mmCIF file of C-alpha atoms in Angstrom:
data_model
loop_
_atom_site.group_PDB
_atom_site.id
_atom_site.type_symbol
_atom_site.label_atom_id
_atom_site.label_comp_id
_atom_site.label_asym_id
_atom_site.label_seq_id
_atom_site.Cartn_x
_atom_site.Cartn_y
_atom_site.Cartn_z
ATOM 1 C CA UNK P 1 -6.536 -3.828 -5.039
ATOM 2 C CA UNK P 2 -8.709 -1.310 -4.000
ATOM 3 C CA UNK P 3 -8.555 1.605 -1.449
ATOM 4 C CA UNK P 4 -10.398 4.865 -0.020
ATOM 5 C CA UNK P 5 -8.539 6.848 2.786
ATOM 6 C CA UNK P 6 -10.322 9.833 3.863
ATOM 7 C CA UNK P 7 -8.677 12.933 4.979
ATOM 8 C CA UNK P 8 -9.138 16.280 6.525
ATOM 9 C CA UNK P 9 -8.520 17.794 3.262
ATOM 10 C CA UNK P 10 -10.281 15.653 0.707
ATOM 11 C CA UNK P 11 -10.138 11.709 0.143
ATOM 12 C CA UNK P 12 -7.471 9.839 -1.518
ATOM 13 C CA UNK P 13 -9.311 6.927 -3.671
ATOM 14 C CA UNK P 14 -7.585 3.897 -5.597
ATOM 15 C CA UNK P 15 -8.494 0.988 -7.698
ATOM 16 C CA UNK P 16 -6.079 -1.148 -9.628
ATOM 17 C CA UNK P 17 -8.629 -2.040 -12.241
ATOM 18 C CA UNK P 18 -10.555 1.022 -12.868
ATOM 19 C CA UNK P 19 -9.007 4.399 -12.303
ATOM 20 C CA UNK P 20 -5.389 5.378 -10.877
ATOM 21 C CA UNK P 21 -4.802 7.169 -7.478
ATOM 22 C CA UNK P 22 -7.162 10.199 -6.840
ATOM 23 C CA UNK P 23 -6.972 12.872 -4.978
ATOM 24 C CA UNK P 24 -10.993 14.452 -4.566
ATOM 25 C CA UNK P 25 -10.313 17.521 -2.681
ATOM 26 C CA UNK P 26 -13.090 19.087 -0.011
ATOM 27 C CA UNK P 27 -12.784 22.452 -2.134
ATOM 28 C CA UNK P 28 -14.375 20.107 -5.280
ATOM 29 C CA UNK P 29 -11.114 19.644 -7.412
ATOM 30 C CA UNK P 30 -9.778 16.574 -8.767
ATOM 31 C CA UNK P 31 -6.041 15.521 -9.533
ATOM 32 C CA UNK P 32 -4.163 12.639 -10.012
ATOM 33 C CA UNK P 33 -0.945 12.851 -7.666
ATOM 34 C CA UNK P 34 2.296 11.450 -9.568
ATOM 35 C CA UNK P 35 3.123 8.066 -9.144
ATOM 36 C CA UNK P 36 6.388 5.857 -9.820
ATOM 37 C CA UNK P 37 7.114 4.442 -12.691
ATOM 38 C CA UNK P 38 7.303 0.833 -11.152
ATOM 39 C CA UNK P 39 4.291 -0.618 -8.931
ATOM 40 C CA UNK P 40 4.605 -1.147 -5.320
ATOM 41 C CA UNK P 41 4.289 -5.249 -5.853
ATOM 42 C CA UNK P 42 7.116 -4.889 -8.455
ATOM 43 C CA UNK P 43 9.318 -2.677 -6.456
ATOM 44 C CA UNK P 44 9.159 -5.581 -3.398
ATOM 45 C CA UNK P 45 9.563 -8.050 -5.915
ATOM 46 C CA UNK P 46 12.807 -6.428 -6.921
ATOM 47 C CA UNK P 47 13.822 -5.525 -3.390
ATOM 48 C CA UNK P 48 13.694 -9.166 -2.621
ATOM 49 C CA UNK P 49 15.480 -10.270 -5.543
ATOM 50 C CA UNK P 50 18.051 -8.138 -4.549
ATOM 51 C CA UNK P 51 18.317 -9.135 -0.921
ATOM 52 C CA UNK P 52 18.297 -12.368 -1.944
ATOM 53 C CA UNK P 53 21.287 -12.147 -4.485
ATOM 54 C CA UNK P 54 22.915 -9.967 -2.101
ATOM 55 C CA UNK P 55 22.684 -11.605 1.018
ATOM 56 C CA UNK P 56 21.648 -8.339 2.734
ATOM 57 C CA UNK P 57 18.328 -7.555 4.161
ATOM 58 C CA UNK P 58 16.763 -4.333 2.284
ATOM 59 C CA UNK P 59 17.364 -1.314 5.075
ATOM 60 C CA UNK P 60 13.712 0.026 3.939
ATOM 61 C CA UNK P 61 11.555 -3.505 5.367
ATOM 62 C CA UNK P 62 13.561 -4.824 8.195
ATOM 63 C CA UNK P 63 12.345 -8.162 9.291
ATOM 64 C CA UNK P 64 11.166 -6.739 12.555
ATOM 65 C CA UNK P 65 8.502 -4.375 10.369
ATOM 66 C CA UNK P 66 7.215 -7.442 8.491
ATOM 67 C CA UNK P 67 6.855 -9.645 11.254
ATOM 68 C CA UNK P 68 4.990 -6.415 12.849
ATOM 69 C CA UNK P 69 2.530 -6.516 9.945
ATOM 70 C CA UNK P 70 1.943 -9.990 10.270
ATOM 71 C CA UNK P 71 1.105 -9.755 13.524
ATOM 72 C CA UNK P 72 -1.079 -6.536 13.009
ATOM 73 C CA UNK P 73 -2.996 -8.493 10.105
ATOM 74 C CA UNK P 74 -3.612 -11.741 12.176
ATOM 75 C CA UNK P 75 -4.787 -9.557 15.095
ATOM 76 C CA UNK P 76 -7.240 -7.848 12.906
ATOM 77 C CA UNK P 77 -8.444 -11.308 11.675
ATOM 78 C CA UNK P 78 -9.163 -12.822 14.729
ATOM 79 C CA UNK P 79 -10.961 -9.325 15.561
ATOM 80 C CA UNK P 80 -13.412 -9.711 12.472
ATOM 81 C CA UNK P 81 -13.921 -13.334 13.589
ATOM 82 C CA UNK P 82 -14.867 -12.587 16.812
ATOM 83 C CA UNK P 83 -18.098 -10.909 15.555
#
């Protein structure tokens, strides 16, 4: 997983395989912002293992958000395809 997201300040850049978050700032410094111990796919992973044994949806990814996202990503799909 890779991403770039470019801000006012400076420009936040990520690869999974290569380097860890960065934060290049428009003044020319560099730093690494702290991270979690645990992943983001881990952390889901474990929020739906614990839904699941619980029987209770996790507060922080109601249904409603996911089915959102779907949406969102489908829409941008058929977008792309479109050209």
């Amino acid at each position: 997983m890779e991403f770039s997201i470019v801000l006012e300040g400076g420009t936040l850049d990520f690869h999974s395989d290569l380097r860890t978050l960065t934060l290049y700032r428009a003044d020319g410094s560099v730093e690494e912002p702290p991270l979690p111990e645990t992943d983001g796919f881990q952390a889901q992973l474990q929020a739906y293992i614990d839904a699941c044994g619980s029987g209770q949806a996790d507060e922080r990814c109601p249904p409603e958000e996911s089915a959102l996202a779907t949406r969102m990503t489908l829409a941008a799909r058929a977008s792309r395809e479109q050209d």
